[in-house]
N, C-alpha and C. Protein backbone atom coordinates (compact mmCIF):
# COMPACT_ATOMS: atom_id res chain seq x y z
N MET A 1 150.58 110.05 23.72
CA MET A 1 151.31 110.70 22.27
C MET A 1 149.98 109.66 21.76
N ALA A 2 149.50 110.15 20.45
CA ALA A 2 148.54 109.46 20.05
C ALA A 2 148.76 108.28 18.98
N SER A 3 150.20 108.45 18.74
CA SER A 3 150.45 107.08 17.57
C SER A 3 152.19 106.91 17.58
N SER A 4 152.09 105.74 17.38
CA SER A 4 153.54 105.26 17.70
C SER A 4 154.34 104.95 16.41
N LEU A 5 155.44 106.26 16.60
CA LEU A 5 156.38 106.25 15.38
C LEU A 5 157.70 105.80 15.85
N VAL A 6 157.75 104.86 14.72
CA VAL A 6 159.29 103.96 14.99
C VAL A 6 159.89 103.83 13.99
N LYS A 7 161.17 103.93 14.21
CA LYS A 7 162.16 103.81 13.16
C LYS A 7 163.60 103.15 13.75
N ILE A 8 163.43 101.88 13.54
CA ILE A 8 164.59 100.82 14.01
C ILE A 8 165.51 100.73 12.34
N ASP A 9 166.58 100.78 12.37
CA ASP A 9 167.45 100.47 10.86
C ASP A 9 167.99 99.30 11.66
N LEU A 10 168.01 98.19 11.09
CA LEU A 10 168.82 96.92 11.26
C LEU A 10 169.79 96.26 10.16
N HIS A 11 170.90 95.84 10.60
CA HIS A 11 171.85 95.18 9.81
C HIS A 11 171.90 93.86 9.89
N ILE A 12 171.10 92.80 9.32
CA ILE A 12 170.93 91.79 9.70
C ILE A 12 172.03 90.56 8.61
N ILE A 13 172.61 89.66 9.36
CA ILE A 13 173.43 88.86 9.04
C ILE A 13 172.71 87.22 8.70
N PHE A 14 172.83 86.42 7.88
CA PHE A 14 172.43 84.84 8.28
C PHE A 14 173.35 84.25 7.21
N HIS A 15 173.32 83.18 7.57
CA HIS A 15 174.50 82.04 6.99
C HIS A 15 173.84 80.36 6.59
N VAL A 16 174.03 80.14 5.70
CA VAL A 16 173.55 79.00 4.75
C VAL A 16 173.89 77.93 6.08
N LYS A 17 173.17 76.82 6.25
CA LYS A 17 173.23 75.82 7.05
C LYS A 17 174.41 74.93 6.42
N SER A 18 175.68 74.35 7.20
CA SER A 18 176.66 73.85 6.81
C SER A 18 176.65 72.72 6.05
N THR A 19 175.25 72.04 6.21
CA THR A 19 174.83 70.63 5.62
C THR A 19 174.43 70.92 4.51
N SER A 20 173.65 72.22 3.90
CA SER A 20 172.90 72.68 3.14
C SER A 20 173.93 73.29 1.98
N VAL A 21 173.25 73.29 0.53
CA VAL A 21 173.87 73.27 -0.77
C VAL A 21 174.02 75.12 -0.60
N VAL A 22 174.93 75.73 -0.83
CA VAL A 22 175.37 77.15 -1.14
C VAL A 22 174.19 77.75 -2.24
N MET A 23 173.77 78.90 -2.35
CA MET A 23 173.27 79.59 -3.71
C MET A 23 174.29 79.59 -4.52
N ARG A 24 173.91 79.65 -5.82
CA ARG A 24 174.44 79.55 -7.25
C ARG A 24 174.60 81.10 -7.03
N HIS A 25 176.08 81.34 -7.52
CA HIS A 25 176.32 83.12 -7.68
C HIS A 25 175.07 84.00 -8.76
N GLU A 26 174.22 82.91 -9.85
CA GLU A 26 173.82 83.57 -10.74
C GLU A 26 172.54 83.66 -10.45
N ASP A 27 172.25 83.02 -9.32
CA ASP A 27 170.64 83.13 -8.72
C ASP A 27 171.10 84.32 -7.47
N LEU A 28 171.86 84.69 -7.03
CA LEU A 28 171.74 85.81 -6.20
C LEU A 28 171.10 86.63 -6.26
N PRO A 29 170.99 87.38 -7.74
CA PRO A 29 170.30 88.74 -7.42
C PRO A 29 168.72 88.46 -7.57
N ARG A 30 168.32 87.34 -8.04
CA ARG A 30 166.55 86.95 -7.59
C ARG A 30 166.31 87.18 -6.03
N ILE A 31 167.39 85.99 -5.73
CA ILE A 31 167.31 85.83 -4.39
C ILE A 31 167.01 87.16 -3.30
N PHE A 32 167.94 87.52 -3.78
CA PHE A 32 167.72 89.03 -2.76
C PHE A 32 166.67 89.94 -3.24
N GLN A 33 166.29 89.95 -4.21
CA GLN A 33 164.97 90.78 -4.77
C GLN A 33 163.90 90.25 -4.02
N TYR A 34 163.93 88.77 -3.89
CA TYR A 34 162.40 88.11 -3.28
C TYR A 34 162.85 88.29 -1.73
N ILE A 35 163.58 88.33 -1.05
CA ILE A 35 163.69 88.68 0.00
C ILE A 35 163.50 90.18 0.17
N GLY A 36 164.00 90.97 -0.59
CA GLY A 36 163.55 92.40 -0.41
C GLY A 36 161.70 92.46 -0.60
N GLY A 37 161.15 91.51 -1.46
CA GLY A 37 159.90 91.72 -1.42
C GLY A 37 158.86 91.17 -0.37
N VAL A 38 159.60 89.84 0.64
CA VAL A 38 159.62 89.61 1.58
C VAL A 38 159.34 90.71 2.91
N ILE A 39 160.42 91.38 2.85
CA ILE A 39 160.72 92.26 3.87
C ILE A 39 159.43 93.64 3.92
N LYS A 40 159.21 93.62 2.20
CA LYS A 40 158.10 94.92 2.32
C LYS A 40 156.58 94.05 2.35
N GLU A 41 156.26 92.94 2.30
CA GLU A 41 154.91 92.45 2.56
C GLU A 41 154.84 92.53 3.71
N LEU A 42 156.16 92.37 4.64
CA LEU A 42 156.08 91.94 6.36
C LEU A 42 156.04 93.36 7.04
N GLY A 43 156.26 94.66 6.28
CA GLY A 43 156.01 96.02 6.51
C GLY A 43 157.75 96.33 6.61
N GLY A 44 158.34 96.23 6.38
CA GLY A 44 159.53 96.50 6.76
C GLY A 44 159.92 97.68 5.28
N ILE A 45 160.95 98.22 5.60
CA ILE A 45 161.63 99.02 4.45
C ILE A 45 162.94 98.16 4.03
N PRO A 46 163.21 97.37 3.09
CA PRO A 46 164.39 97.12 2.58
C PRO A 46 165.53 97.94 1.98
N PHE A 47 166.67 98.71 2.45
CA PHE A 47 167.17 99.38 2.06
C PHE A 47 168.23 98.69 0.84
N ILE A 48 168.75 97.30 1.16
CA ILE A 48 169.39 96.60 0.22
C ILE A 48 169.66 95.20 0.68
N VAL A 49 169.56 94.60 -0.27
CA VAL A 49 169.59 92.76 0.43
C VAL A 49 171.09 92.32 -0.74
N GLY A 50 171.72 91.68 0.37
CA GLY A 50 173.21 91.43 -0.74
C GLY A 50 174.00 90.30 0.08
N GLY A 51 175.16 89.89 -0.40
CA GLY A 51 175.74 88.82 0.03
C GLY A 51 176.94 88.19 -1.01
N VAL A 52 176.91 86.89 -0.25
CA VAL A 52 177.75 85.99 -1.55
C VAL A 52 176.93 84.75 -1.27
N CYS A 53 177.63 83.57 -1.96
CA CYS A 53 176.46 82.26 -2.13
C CYS A 53 176.62 81.77 -0.46
N ASP A 54 176.99 81.96 0.50
CA ASP A 54 176.87 81.38 1.46
C ASP A 54 176.70 82.20 2.99
N HIS A 55 176.07 83.38 2.66
CA HIS A 55 175.68 84.33 3.69
C HIS A 55 174.76 85.17 3.17
N ILE A 56 174.06 86.06 3.89
CA ILE A 56 173.22 87.17 3.20
C ILE A 56 173.35 88.42 4.65
N HIS A 57 173.31 89.60 3.62
CA HIS A 57 173.58 90.71 4.74
C HIS A 57 172.44 91.69 4.22
N ILE A 58 171.44 92.22 4.83
CA ILE A 58 170.07 93.00 4.39
C ILE A 58 170.36 93.95 5.70
N LEU A 59 170.02 95.22 5.13
CA LEU A 59 169.74 96.62 5.87
C LEU A 59 168.54 97.02 5.71
N THR A 60 167.67 97.38 6.67
CA THR A 60 166.03 97.39 6.56
C THR A 60 165.64 97.70 7.86
N THR A 61 164.64 98.67 7.58
CA THR A 61 163.70 98.66 9.21
C THR A 61 163.34 97.65 9.74
N LEU A 62 163.03 97.78 11.17
CA LEU A 62 162.27 96.48 11.75
C LEU A 62 160.85 97.41 11.60
N PRO A 63 159.55 96.13 11.41
CA PRO A 63 158.31 96.83 11.56
C PRO A 63 157.88 97.10 12.65
N LYS A 64 157.08 98.07 12.72
CA LYS A 64 157.18 98.25 14.33
C LYS A 64 155.92 97.18 14.94
N SER A 65 155.35 96.39 14.05
CA SER A 65 153.83 95.66 14.14
C SER A 65 154.53 93.80 14.81
N LEU A 66 156.19 93.62 14.25
CA LEU A 66 156.81 92.81 14.58
C LEU A 66 157.85 92.59 15.89
N ALA A 67 158.09 91.63 16.43
CA ALA A 67 159.49 91.33 16.79
C ALA A 67 159.98 90.90 16.15
N LEU A 68 161.76 91.66 16.56
CA LEU A 68 162.61 90.81 15.70
C LEU A 68 162.39 89.50 15.57
N THR A 69 162.69 88.59 16.42
CA THR A 69 162.69 86.78 15.95
C THR A 69 161.63 86.72 15.18
N ASP A 70 160.56 87.24 15.11
CA ASP A 70 159.27 86.91 14.11
C ASP A 70 159.61 87.10 13.11
N PHE A 71 160.04 88.59 12.89
CA PHE A 71 160.57 89.43 11.35
C PHE A 71 161.66 88.33 10.55
N ILE A 72 162.37 87.89 11.75
CA ILE A 72 164.00 87.08 10.92
C ILE A 72 163.24 85.69 10.43
N ARG A 73 162.71 85.23 11.45
CA ARG A 73 161.87 84.11 11.25
C ARG A 73 161.31 83.76 10.04
N ASP A 74 160.20 84.90 9.55
CA ASP A 74 159.62 85.04 8.66
C ASP A 74 160.40 85.24 7.27
N ILE A 75 161.61 86.12 7.16
CA ILE A 75 162.44 86.35 5.99
C ILE A 75 163.02 85.08 5.85
N LYS A 76 163.60 84.07 6.73
CA LYS A 76 164.16 83.04 6.21
C LYS A 76 163.15 82.15 5.86
N ALA A 77 162.11 81.48 6.52
CA ALA A 77 161.30 80.69 6.25
C ALA A 77 160.56 80.87 5.00
N ASN A 78 160.21 82.33 4.56
CA ASN A 78 159.82 82.38 3.12
C ASN A 78 160.83 82.16 2.15
N SER A 79 162.10 82.83 2.65
CA SER A 79 162.55 82.94 1.41
C SER A 79 163.31 81.21 1.43
N SER A 80 163.53 80.66 2.06
CA SER A 80 163.90 79.05 2.49
C SER A 80 163.20 78.20 1.27
N LYS A 81 161.80 78.67 1.42
CA LYS A 81 160.61 77.86 0.80
C LYS A 81 160.79 78.05 -0.43
N TRP A 82 161.41 79.34 -1.06
CA TRP A 82 160.90 79.86 -2.35
C TRP A 82 162.34 79.47 -3.21
N ILE A 83 163.32 79.52 -2.30
CA ILE A 83 164.60 79.02 -3.01
C ILE A 83 164.25 77.71 -3.12
N LYS A 84 164.10 76.74 -2.67
CA LYS A 84 164.05 75.39 -2.64
C LYS A 84 163.12 74.88 -3.89
N GLU A 85 162.45 76.08 -4.52
CA GLU A 85 161.22 75.66 -5.83
C GLU A 85 162.00 76.29 -7.05
N ILE A 86 163.14 76.90 -6.83
CA ILE A 86 164.25 77.69 -7.99
C ILE A 86 164.69 76.31 -8.98
N ASP A 87 165.39 75.27 -8.21
CA ASP A 87 165.90 74.40 -8.98
C ASP A 87 165.91 73.08 -7.96
N VAL A 88 166.04 71.98 -8.59
CA VAL A 88 165.72 70.81 -7.75
C VAL A 88 166.85 70.73 -6.85
N ARG A 89 168.42 71.44 -7.42
CA ARG A 89 169.47 71.18 -6.62
C ARG A 89 169.32 71.77 -5.16
N TYR A 90 168.05 72.73 -5.04
CA TYR A 90 168.27 73.44 -3.89
C TYR A 90 167.11 72.54 -3.25
N SER A 91 166.64 71.45 -3.29
CA SER A 91 165.59 70.86 -2.49
C SER A 91 166.26 70.50 -1.13
N ARG A 92 167.43 70.43 -0.92
CA ARG A 92 167.78 70.49 0.70
C ARG A 92 168.73 71.45 0.91
N PHE A 93 167.97 72.81 0.96
CA PHE A 93 168.66 74.17 1.08
C PHE A 93 167.90 74.61 2.41
N PHE A 94 169.06 75.21 3.34
CA PHE A 94 168.66 75.65 4.91
C PHE A 94 169.20 76.76 5.22
N TRP A 95 168.56 77.65 5.62
CA TRP A 95 169.63 78.93 6.43
C TRP A 95 170.03 78.13 7.88
N GLN A 96 170.94 78.96 8.49
CA GLN A 96 171.63 77.92 9.96
C GLN A 96 170.09 79.11 10.90
N ASP A 97 170.06 78.28 11.96
CA ASP A 97 169.23 78.66 13.06
C ASP A 97 169.24 80.21 12.98
N GLY A 98 170.46 80.58 13.76
CA GLY A 98 170.70 81.95 14.47
C GLY A 98 171.30 83.06 13.28
N TYR A 99 171.88 84.23 13.68
CA TYR A 99 171.50 85.29 13.11
C TYR A 99 172.03 86.47 13.99
N GLY A 100 172.69 87.14 13.52
CA GLY A 100 173.00 88.55 13.92
C GLY A 100 172.21 89.45 13.24
N ALA A 101 171.79 90.44 14.17
CA ALA A 101 171.16 91.67 13.85
C ALA A 101 172.07 92.71 14.58
N PHE A 102 172.03 94.00 14.30
CA PHE A 102 172.98 95.18 14.71
C PHE A 102 172.31 96.08 14.20
N SER A 103 172.22 97.09 15.40
CA SER A 103 171.46 98.43 15.13
C SER A 103 172.23 99.18 14.11
N VAL A 104 171.60 100.29 13.31
CA VAL A 104 172.53 100.88 12.45
C VAL A 104 171.98 102.48 12.57
N SER A 105 172.99 103.40 13.02
CA SER A 105 172.34 104.95 13.03
C SER A 105 172.25 105.36 11.76
N PRO A 106 171.20 106.33 11.46
CA PRO A 106 171.37 106.83 10.32
C PRO A 106 171.95 107.33 9.81
N SER A 107 173.24 107.88 10.46
CA SER A 107 174.30 108.48 9.91
C SER A 107 175.25 107.63 9.36
N LEU A 108 174.77 106.29 9.43
CA LEU A 108 175.79 105.26 8.83
C LEU A 108 175.21 104.38 7.67
N THR A 109 173.46 104.49 7.45
CA THR A 109 172.97 104.26 6.55
C THR A 109 173.65 103.69 5.17
N GLU A 110 174.30 104.98 4.49
CA GLU A 110 175.33 105.14 3.25
C GLU A 110 176.29 103.52 3.24
N LYS A 111 176.96 104.18 4.65
CA LYS A 111 177.99 103.44 4.89
C LYS A 111 178.29 101.52 4.67
N THR A 112 176.75 101.66 5.52
CA THR A 112 176.24 100.07 5.34
C THR A 112 175.86 99.42 4.31
N ILE A 113 175.26 100.42 3.54
CA ILE A 113 174.94 100.00 1.94
C ILE A 113 175.67 99.94 0.66
N SER A 114 177.12 100.35 1.13
CA SER A 114 177.91 100.77 0.36
C SER A 114 178.72 98.93 0.77
N TYR A 115 179.08 98.87 2.02
CA TYR A 115 179.45 97.59 2.90
C TYR A 115 178.86 96.40 2.10
N ILE A 116 177.23 96.58 2.18
CA ILE A 116 176.80 95.26 1.69
C ILE A 116 176.70 94.81 0.20
N ARG A 117 177.10 96.32 -0.42
CA ARG A 117 177.00 95.97 -2.25
C ARG A 117 178.32 95.24 -2.56
N TYR A 118 179.07 95.66 -1.68
CA TYR A 118 180.48 95.34 -2.15
C TYR A 118 181.41 93.73 -1.42
N GLN A 119 180.16 93.17 -1.00
CA GLN A 119 180.52 91.91 -0.38
C GLN A 119 181.40 91.39 -0.78
N GLU A 120 181.41 91.07 -2.14
CA GLU A 120 182.15 89.98 -2.79
C GLU A 120 183.38 90.65 -2.88
N GLU A 121 184.04 91.79 -2.66
CA GLU A 121 185.41 92.22 -2.48
C GLU A 121 185.57 92.31 -1.38
N HIS A 122 184.82 92.40 -0.22
CA HIS A 122 185.16 91.95 1.47
C HIS A 122 186.16 90.98 1.38
N HIS A 123 185.05 89.76 1.03
CA HIS A 123 185.40 88.39 0.92
C HIS A 123 186.45 87.93 -0.01
N LYS A 124 187.17 88.85 -0.72
CA LYS A 124 188.57 88.17 -1.31
C LYS A 124 189.57 88.20 -0.24
N SER A 125 189.45 89.04 0.74
CA SER A 125 190.44 89.15 1.60
C SER A 125 189.96 88.83 3.17
N ARG A 126 189.09 88.14 3.15
CA ARG A 126 188.12 88.10 4.74
C ARG A 126 187.12 87.11 4.49
N THR A 127 187.32 85.78 5.70
CA THR A 127 186.28 84.66 5.81
C THR A 127 184.93 85.29 5.96
N PHE A 128 184.17 84.58 6.04
CA PHE A 128 182.49 85.43 6.66
C PHE A 128 183.05 85.00 8.01
N GLU A 129 183.76 83.96 8.82
CA GLU A 129 184.01 83.77 10.55
C GLU A 129 184.75 84.91 10.66
N GLU A 130 185.57 85.85 10.07
CA GLU A 130 186.27 86.52 10.70
C GLU A 130 185.59 87.74 10.33
N GLU A 131 184.88 88.04 9.14
CA GLU A 131 184.09 89.16 9.37
C GLU A 131 182.72 89.48 10.40
N TYR A 132 182.09 88.25 10.46
CA TYR A 132 181.09 88.09 11.53
C TYR A 132 181.84 87.87 12.90
N LYS A 133 182.83 88.03 13.20
CA LYS A 133 183.86 88.26 14.50
C LYS A 133 184.05 89.76 14.82
N LEU A 134 184.49 90.28 13.80
CA LEU A 134 184.46 91.97 13.63
C LEU A 134 182.99 92.35 14.50
N PHE A 135 181.99 92.57 13.71
CA PHE A 135 180.47 92.77 13.68
C PHE A 135 180.54 92.63 15.27
N LEU A 136 180.79 91.02 16.05
CA LEU A 136 180.49 90.94 17.37
C LEU A 136 181.36 92.05 18.23
N GLU A 137 182.78 91.75 17.90
CA GLU A 137 183.51 92.78 18.86
C GLU A 137 183.04 94.27 18.86
N ALA A 138 183.12 94.74 17.64
CA ALA A 138 182.42 96.40 17.54
C ALA A 138 181.08 96.41 18.66
N TYR A 139 180.20 95.34 18.68
CA TYR A 139 179.21 95.65 19.28
C TYR A 139 179.04 95.16 20.59
N GLY A 140 180.09 94.75 20.73
CA GLY A 140 180.76 94.30 22.27
C GLY A 140 179.58 93.32 22.92
N ILE A 141 179.78 92.09 21.71
CA ILE A 141 178.74 90.91 22.24
C ILE A 141 179.43 89.96 22.39
N THR A 142 179.10 89.01 23.61
CA THR A 142 180.29 88.46 24.45
C THR A 142 179.62 86.68 23.69
N TYR A 143 180.70 86.07 22.96
CA TYR A 143 180.34 84.77 22.33
C TYR A 143 181.27 83.91 22.51
N ASP A 144 180.73 82.70 22.35
CA ASP A 144 181.82 81.24 22.47
C ASP A 144 182.10 80.74 20.67
N THR A 145 183.28 80.85 20.17
CA THR A 145 183.30 80.18 19.27
C THR A 145 183.07 79.05 19.18
N LYS A 146 182.69 78.48 19.93
CA LYS A 146 182.30 76.67 19.82
C LYS A 146 180.83 76.83 19.46
N TYR A 147 180.47 77.90 19.76
CA TYR A 147 178.84 77.47 19.61
C TYR A 147 178.18 78.96 18.32
N VAL A 148 179.00 79.94 18.21
CA VAL A 148 179.03 80.82 17.53
C VAL A 148 178.65 80.24 15.90
N PHE A 149 179.46 79.47 15.27
CA PHE A 149 179.18 79.13 13.84
C PHE A 149 179.05 77.62 13.49
N SER A 150 178.11 77.09 14.69
CA SER A 150 177.23 75.80 14.57
C SER A 150 176.34 75.82 14.10
N ASP A 151 175.64 74.42 13.47
CA ASP A 151 174.23 74.81 13.22
C ASP A 151 173.69 74.91 13.82
């Protein structure tokens, strides 16, 4: 084959460190926009970036030139540095080290976009921990509750 053709869609989730300040609701739109820009610079296609004050959801393509861990590391490092520059209250802002990354079939792209778009609604009836456990269970990922939510 003369060229490498790749399209891997991912739903990425990561949380603010428990010792960090959370993001203010009014700052979320520009934080999401910034993260989308980081993804584009890294060679990914951000379908949507959303979430709530304590965690982020991203639906994106994985750039074919980056390993997943490098891609997420770069998103988190760049956005964390930028968030700290928004306001002095974010001087001690940090993302948790871990993350969740789940493959998304093209047939579920629109459903996933809708899910991310309406995060505030979802979290009126479900905590982040409940939501995240449902993802882990749906994907058959074995986890230890003792470690999955710790910094």
